[in-house]
PDB file of C-alpha atoms in Angstrom:
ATOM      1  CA  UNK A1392      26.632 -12.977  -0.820  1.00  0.00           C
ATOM      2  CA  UNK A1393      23.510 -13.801  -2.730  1.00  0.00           C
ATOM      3  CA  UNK A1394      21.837 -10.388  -1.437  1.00  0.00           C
ATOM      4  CA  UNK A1395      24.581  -8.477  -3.222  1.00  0.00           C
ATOM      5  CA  UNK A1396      24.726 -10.036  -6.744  1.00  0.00           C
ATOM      6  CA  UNK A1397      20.781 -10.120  -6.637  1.00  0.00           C
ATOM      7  CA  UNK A1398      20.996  -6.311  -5.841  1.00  0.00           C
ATOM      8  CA  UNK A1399      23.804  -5.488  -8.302  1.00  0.00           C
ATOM      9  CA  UNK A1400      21.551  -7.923 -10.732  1.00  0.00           C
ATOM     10  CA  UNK A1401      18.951  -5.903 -10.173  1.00  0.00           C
ATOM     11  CA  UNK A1402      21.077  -2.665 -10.208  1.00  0.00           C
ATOM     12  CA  UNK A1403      22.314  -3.365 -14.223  1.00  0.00           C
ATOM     13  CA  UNK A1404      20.475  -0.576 -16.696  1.00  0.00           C
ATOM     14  CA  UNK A1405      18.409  -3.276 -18.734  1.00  0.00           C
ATOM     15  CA  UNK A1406      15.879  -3.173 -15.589  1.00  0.00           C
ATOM     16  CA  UNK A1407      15.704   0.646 -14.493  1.00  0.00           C
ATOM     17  CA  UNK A1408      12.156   0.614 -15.943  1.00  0.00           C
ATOM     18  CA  UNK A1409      11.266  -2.525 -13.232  1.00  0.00           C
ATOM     19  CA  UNK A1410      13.002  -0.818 -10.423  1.00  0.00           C
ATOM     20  CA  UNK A1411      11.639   2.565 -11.340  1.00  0.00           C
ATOM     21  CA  UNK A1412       8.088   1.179 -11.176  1.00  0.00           C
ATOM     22  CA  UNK A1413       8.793  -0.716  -7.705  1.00  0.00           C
ATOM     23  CA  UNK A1414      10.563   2.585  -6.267  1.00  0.00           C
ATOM     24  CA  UNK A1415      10.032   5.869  -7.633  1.00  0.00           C
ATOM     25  CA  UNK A1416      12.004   7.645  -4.825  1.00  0.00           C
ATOM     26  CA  UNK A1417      15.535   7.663  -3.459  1.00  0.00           C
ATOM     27  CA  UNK A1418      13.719   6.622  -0.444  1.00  0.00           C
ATOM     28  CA  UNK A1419      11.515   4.049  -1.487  1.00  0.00           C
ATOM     29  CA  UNK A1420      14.751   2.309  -3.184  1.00  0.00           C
ATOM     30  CA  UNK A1421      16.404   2.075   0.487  1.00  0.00           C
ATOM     31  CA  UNK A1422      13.213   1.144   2.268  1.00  0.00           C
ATOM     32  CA  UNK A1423      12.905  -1.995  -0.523  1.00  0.00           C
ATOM     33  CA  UNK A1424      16.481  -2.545  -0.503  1.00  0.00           C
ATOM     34  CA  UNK A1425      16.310  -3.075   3.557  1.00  0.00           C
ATOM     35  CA  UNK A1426      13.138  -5.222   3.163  1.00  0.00           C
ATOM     36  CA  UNK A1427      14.665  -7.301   0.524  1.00  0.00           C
ATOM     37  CA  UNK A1428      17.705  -8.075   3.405  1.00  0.00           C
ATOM     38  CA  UNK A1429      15.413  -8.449   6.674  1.00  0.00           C
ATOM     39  CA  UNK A1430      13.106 -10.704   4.588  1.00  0.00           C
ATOM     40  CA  UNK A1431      16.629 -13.092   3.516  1.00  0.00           C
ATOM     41  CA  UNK A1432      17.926 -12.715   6.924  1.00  0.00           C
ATOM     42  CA  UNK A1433      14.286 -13.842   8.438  1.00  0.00           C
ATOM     43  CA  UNK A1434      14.241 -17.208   6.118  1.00  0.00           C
ATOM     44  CA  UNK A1435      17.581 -17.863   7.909  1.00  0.00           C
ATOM     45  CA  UNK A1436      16.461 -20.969  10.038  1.00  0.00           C
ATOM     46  CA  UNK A1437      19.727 -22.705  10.230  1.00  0.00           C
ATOM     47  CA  UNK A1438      21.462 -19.934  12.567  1.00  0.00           C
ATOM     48  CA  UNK A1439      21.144 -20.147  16.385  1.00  0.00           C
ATOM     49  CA  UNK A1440      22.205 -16.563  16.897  1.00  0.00           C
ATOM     50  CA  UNK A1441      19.629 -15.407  14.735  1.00  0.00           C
ATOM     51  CA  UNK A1442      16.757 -17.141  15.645  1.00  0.00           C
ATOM     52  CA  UNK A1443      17.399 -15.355  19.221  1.00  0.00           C
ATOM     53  CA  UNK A1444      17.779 -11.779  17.622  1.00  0.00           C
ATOM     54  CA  UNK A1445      14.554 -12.348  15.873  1.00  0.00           C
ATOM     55  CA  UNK A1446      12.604 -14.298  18.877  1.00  0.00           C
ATOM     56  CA  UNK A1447      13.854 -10.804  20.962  1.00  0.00           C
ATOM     57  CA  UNK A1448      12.398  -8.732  18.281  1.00  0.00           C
ATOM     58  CA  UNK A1449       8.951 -10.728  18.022  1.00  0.00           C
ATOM     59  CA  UNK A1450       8.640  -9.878  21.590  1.00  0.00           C
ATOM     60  CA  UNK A1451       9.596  -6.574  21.259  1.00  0.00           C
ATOM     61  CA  UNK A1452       7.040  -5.556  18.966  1.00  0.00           C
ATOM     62  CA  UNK A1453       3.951  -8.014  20.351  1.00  0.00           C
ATOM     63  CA  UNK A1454       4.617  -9.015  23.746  1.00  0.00           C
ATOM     64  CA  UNK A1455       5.029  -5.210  25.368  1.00  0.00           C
ATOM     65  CA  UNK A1456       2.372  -4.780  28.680  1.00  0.00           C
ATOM     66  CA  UNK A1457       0.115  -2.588  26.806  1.00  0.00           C
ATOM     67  CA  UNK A1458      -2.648  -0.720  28.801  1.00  0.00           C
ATOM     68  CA  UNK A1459      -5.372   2.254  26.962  1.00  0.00           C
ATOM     69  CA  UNK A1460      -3.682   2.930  23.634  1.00  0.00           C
ATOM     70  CA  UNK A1461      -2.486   6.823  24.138  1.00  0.00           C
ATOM     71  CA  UNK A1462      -0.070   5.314  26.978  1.00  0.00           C
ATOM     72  CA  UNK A1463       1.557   2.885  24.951  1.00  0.00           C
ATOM     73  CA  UNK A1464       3.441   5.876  22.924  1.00  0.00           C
ATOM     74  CA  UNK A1465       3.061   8.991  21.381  1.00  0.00           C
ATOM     75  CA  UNK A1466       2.683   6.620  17.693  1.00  0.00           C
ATOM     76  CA  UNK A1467      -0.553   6.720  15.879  1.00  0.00           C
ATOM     77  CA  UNK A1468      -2.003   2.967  15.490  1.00  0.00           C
ATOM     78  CA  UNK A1469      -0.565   3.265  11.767  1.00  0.00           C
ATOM     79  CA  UNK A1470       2.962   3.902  13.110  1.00  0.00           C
ATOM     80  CA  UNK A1471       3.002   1.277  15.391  1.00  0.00           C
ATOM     81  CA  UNK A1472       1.917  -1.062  13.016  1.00  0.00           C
ATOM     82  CA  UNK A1473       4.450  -0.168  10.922  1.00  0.00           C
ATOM     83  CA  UNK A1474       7.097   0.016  13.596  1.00  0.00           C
ATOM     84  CA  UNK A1475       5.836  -3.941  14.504  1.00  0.00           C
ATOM     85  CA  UNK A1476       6.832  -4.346  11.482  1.00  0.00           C
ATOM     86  CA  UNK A1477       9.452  -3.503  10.661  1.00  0.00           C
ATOM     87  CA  UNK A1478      10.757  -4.904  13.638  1.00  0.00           C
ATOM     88  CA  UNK A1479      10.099  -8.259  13.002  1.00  0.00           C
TER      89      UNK A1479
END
């Protein structure tokens, strides 16, 4: 699919320098790679099943009965924003 020849595009040694500069860790490169994928599979519209996965997720991360903050979870507020997300 287009995700793949973009990545293997992407992947070719003429632009190590431009990935190198967006992730300097082995880490960073799979967190950007899975961003890169949520943020295709997001755009996708047309596709019933999807729409429900992410409507589910939306609620997931910002429709939870939340009372004081420390009985939500054990997250920081930085973690939880980051878990919202990367949820949605």
């Amino acid at each position: 699919n287009s995700i793949d020849l973009a990545w293997l595009e992407l992947s070719q040694p003429k632009y190590k320098n431009l990935l190198q500069c967006i992730c300097a860790t082995e880490e960073e490169l799979k967190r950007f790679r899975q961003l890169i994928v949520n943020l295709v599979m997001a755009t996708d519209i047309f596709e019933p099943d999807m729409k429900e996965l992410r409507n589910r997720r939306w609620d997931k991360a910002f429709h939870r009965n939340e009372g004081p903050r420390s009985e939500i979870s054990d997250f920081s507020m930085e973690e939880d924003k980051n878990m919202r997300a990367t949820i949605v």
